[in-house]
C-alpha positions as semicolon CSV with decimal commas, in nm:
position;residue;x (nm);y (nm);z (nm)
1;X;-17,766;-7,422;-18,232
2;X;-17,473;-7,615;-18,165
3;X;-17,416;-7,593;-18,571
4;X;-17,416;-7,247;-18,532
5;X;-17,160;-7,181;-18,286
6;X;-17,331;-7,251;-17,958
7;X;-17,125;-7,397;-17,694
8;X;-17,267;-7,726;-17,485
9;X;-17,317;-7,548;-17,139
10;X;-17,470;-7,294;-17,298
11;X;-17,732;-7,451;-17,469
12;X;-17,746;-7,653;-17,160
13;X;-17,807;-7,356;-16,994
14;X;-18,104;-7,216;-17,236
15;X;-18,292;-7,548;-17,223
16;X;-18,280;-7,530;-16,859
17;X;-18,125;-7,890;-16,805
18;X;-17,931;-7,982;-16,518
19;X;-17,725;-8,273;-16,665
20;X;-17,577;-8,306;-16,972
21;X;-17,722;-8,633;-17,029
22;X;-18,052;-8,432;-17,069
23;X;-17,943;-8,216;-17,293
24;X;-17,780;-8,520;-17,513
25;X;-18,119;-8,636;-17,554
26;X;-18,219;-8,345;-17,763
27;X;-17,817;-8,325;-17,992
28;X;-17,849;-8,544;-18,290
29;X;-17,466;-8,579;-18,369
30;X;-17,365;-8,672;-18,751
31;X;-17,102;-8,826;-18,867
32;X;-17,001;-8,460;-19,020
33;X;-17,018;-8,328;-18,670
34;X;-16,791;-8,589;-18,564
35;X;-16,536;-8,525;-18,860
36;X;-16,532;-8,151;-18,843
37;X;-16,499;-8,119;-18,480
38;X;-16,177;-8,419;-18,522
39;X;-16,018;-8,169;-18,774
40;X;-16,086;-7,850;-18,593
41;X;-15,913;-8,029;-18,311
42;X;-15,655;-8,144;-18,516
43;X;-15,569;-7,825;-18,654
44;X;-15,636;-7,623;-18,376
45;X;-15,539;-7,773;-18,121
46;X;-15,659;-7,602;-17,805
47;X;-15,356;-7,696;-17,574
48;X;-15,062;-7,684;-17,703
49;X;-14,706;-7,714;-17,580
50;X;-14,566;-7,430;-17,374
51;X;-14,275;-7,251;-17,570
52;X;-13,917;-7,270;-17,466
53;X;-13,848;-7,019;-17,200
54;X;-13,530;-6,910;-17,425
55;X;-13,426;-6,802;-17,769
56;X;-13,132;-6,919;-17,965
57;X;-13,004;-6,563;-17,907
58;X;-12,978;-6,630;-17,528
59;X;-12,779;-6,939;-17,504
60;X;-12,652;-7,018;-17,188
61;X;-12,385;-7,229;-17,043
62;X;-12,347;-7,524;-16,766
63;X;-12,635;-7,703;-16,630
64;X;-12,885;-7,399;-16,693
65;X;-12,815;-7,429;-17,031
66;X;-12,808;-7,781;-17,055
67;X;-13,177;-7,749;-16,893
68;X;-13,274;-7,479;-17,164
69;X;-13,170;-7,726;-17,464
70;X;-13,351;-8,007;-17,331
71;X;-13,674;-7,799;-17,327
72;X;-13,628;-7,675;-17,666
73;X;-13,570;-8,021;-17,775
74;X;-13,919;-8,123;-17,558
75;X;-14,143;-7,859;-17,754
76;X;-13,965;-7,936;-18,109
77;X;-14,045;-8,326;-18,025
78;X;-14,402;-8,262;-17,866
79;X;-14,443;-8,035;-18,197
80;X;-14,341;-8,310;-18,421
81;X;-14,520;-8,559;-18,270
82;X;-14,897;-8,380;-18,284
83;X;-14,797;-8,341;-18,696
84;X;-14,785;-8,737;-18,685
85;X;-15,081;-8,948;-18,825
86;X;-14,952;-9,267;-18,728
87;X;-15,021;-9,374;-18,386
88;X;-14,779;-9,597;-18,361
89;X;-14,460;-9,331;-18,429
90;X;-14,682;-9,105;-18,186
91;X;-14,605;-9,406;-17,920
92;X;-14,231;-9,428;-18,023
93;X;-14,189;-9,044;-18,000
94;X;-14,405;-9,031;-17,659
95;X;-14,182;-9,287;-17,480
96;X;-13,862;-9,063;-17,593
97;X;-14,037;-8,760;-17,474
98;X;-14,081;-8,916;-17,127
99;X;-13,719;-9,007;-17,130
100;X;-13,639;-8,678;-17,198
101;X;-13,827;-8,593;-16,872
102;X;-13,690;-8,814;-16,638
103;X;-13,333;-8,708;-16,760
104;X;-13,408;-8,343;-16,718
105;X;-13,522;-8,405;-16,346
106;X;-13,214;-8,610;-16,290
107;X;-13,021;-8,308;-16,432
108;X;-13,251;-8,057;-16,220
109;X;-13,102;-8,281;-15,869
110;X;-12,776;-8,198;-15,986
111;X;-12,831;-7,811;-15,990
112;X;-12,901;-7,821;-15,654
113;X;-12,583;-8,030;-15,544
């Protein structure tokens, strides 16, 4: 059933199980289940990053636009970075992206000053 479409509460649901530990009693998962649910997630992914509030068209100046380029540039690198198959350049890219947060909250204190 899970083949088929089936989500896991559901079929949780149907067999009348309480836990899912039950319920994993009764899945035999394959090593094609495993594969094809890694590529669906892969390709699909089912969170992805919010889009930049703003379009090219609608540039802005001063700190508000400062803040709208560094969002653009924090979906284009989050983007980039779920395209990546090496882990280790995923690493190097995640480290910039959390630069690129702390600098856009330390540019967010100045807004307020």
């Amino acid at each position: 059933m899970l083949r088929s479409g089936l989500s896991f509460p559901v079929l949780m649901k149907l067999l009348g199980h309480v836990s899912p530990e039950m319920t994993m009693r009764y899945v035999d998962v394959a090593l094609t289940d495993l594969q094809r649910e890694f590529q669906l997630a892969h390709d699909k992914p089912r969170h992805l990053a919010p889009q930049p509030k703003t379009s090219l068209a609608l540039l802005r100046t001063g700190l508000v636009g400062l803040i709208d380029s560094f969002l653009a540039t924090q979906h284009a690198l989050e983007m980039f970075c779920r395209s990546l198959p090496n882990r280790d350049k995923r690493a190097h890219l995640d480290r910039l992206a959390n630069r690129l947060t702390k600098i856009l909250a330390e540019i967010r204190t100045l807004k307020t000053i």
